[in-house]
mmCIF file of C-alpha atoms in Angstrom:
data_model
loop_
_atom_site.group_PDB
_atom_site.id
_atom_site.type_symbol
_atom_site.label_atom_id
_atom_site.label_comp_id
_atom_site.label_asym_id
_atom_site.label_seq_id
_atom_site.Cartn_x
_atom_site.Cartn_y
_atom_site.Cartn_z
ATOM 1 C CA LEU A 1 9.646 14.658 17.496
ATOM 2 C CA PRO A 2 9.501 18.381 18.354
ATOM 3 C CA LEU A 3 8.177 19.173 14.878
ATOM 4 C CA THR A 4 5.271 16.763 15.248
ATOM 5 C CA ILE A 5 3.748 18.545 18.242
ATOM 6 C CA PRO A 6 2.595 21.667 16.300
ATOM 7 C CA VAL A 7 1.117 19.446 13.594
ATOM 8 C CA LEU A 8 -0.758 17.503 16.255
ATOM 9 C CA ILE A 9 -2.053 20.681 17.920
ATOM 10 C CA PHE A 10 -3.204 22.344 14.710
ATOM 11 C CA GLY A 11 -4.612 19.072 13.383
ATOM 12 C CA VAL A 12 -6.762 18.547 16.459
ATOM 13 C CA SER A 13 -7.841 22.185 16.352
ATOM 14 C CA ALA A 14 -8.814 21.977 12.679
ATOM 15 C CA ALA A 15 -10.663 18.693 13.182
ATOM 16 C CA SER A 16 -12.520 20.100 16.161
ATOM 17 C CA ALA A 17 -13.511 23.218 14.230
ATOM 18 C CA ALA A 18 -14.596 21.167 11.210
ATOM 19 C CA SER A 19 -16.835 18.989 13.343
ATOM 20 C CA GLY A 20 -18.817 21.985 14.541
ATOM 21 C CA GLY A 21 -16.652 23.434 17.272
ATOM 22 C CA ALA A 22 -16.686 27.075 18.280
ATOM 23 C CA ALA A 23 -13.182 27.756 16.945
ATOM 24 C CA PRO A 24 -12.721 29.008 13.376
ATOM 25 C CA PHE A 25 -11.657 26.357 10.863
ATOM 26 C CA LEU A 26 -9.555 28.360 8.420
ATOM 27 C CA THR A 27 -6.682 29.451 10.684
ATOM 28 C CA PRO A 28 -5.545 26.012 11.917
ATOM 29 C CA PHE A 29 -6.138 24.535 8.469
ATOM 30 C CA LEU A 30 -3.908 27.162 6.844
ATOM 31 C CA MET A 31 -1.221 26.527 9.467
ATOM 32 C CA LEU A 32 -1.349 22.805 8.640
ATOM 33 C CA CYS A 33 -1.067 23.614 4.932
ATOM 34 C CA ALA A 34 1.928 25.870 5.563
ATOM 35 C CA MET A 35 3.703 23.229 7.657
ATOM 36 C CA SER A 36 3.022 20.591 5.009
ATOM 37 C CA LEU A 37 4.396 22.790 2.238
ATOM 38 C CA LEU A 38 7.518 23.596 4.270
ATOM 39 C CA ALA A 39 8.093 19.899 4.918
ATOM 40 C CA LEU A 40 7.551 19.130 1.244
ATOM 41 C CA ALA A 41 10.029 21.821 0.205
ATOM 42 C CA GLY A 42 12.681 20.656 2.664
ATOM 43 C CA ALA A 43 12.324 16.919 2.100
ATOM 44 C CA PRO A 44 14.655 16.641 -0.938
ATOM 45 C CA PHE A 45 17.455 18.438 0.917
ATOM 46 C CA ALA A 46 17.014 16.251 3.993
ATOM 47 C CA ALA A 47 16.991 13.109 1.851
ATOM 48 C CA ALA A 48 20.121 14.216 0.003
ATOM 49 C CA ALA A 49 21.908 14.911 3.276
ATOM 50 C CA ALA A 50 20.867 11.522 4.657
ATOM 51 C CA LEU A 51 22.109 9.742 1.535
ATOM 52 C CA ARG A 52 25.417 11.614 1.653
ATOM 53 C CA TYR A 53 25.831 10.709 5.316
ATOM 54 C CA ALA A 54 24.987 7.042 4.690
ATOM 55 C CA ARG A 55 27.512 6.812 1.868
ATOM 56 C CA GLU A 56 30.404 7.866 4.094
#
C-alpha cells in the first residue's frame, strides 16, 4: 500500500496537467514511467520469492 500512494499522486498530477492544468505535464509523467519500469524490473524477483515461499 505505501508504494501505491506516489503512483496515485503523480498519476493525478499528470492527468491534471494533461487536461489543461497549470502544472507541467512532463515531470509527473516521467516519474510515473520510472516507477513503472522499476516495478517491471522487480516483478520477476518478487514472483520468484513468492513462489519459493509458497513451496515451503
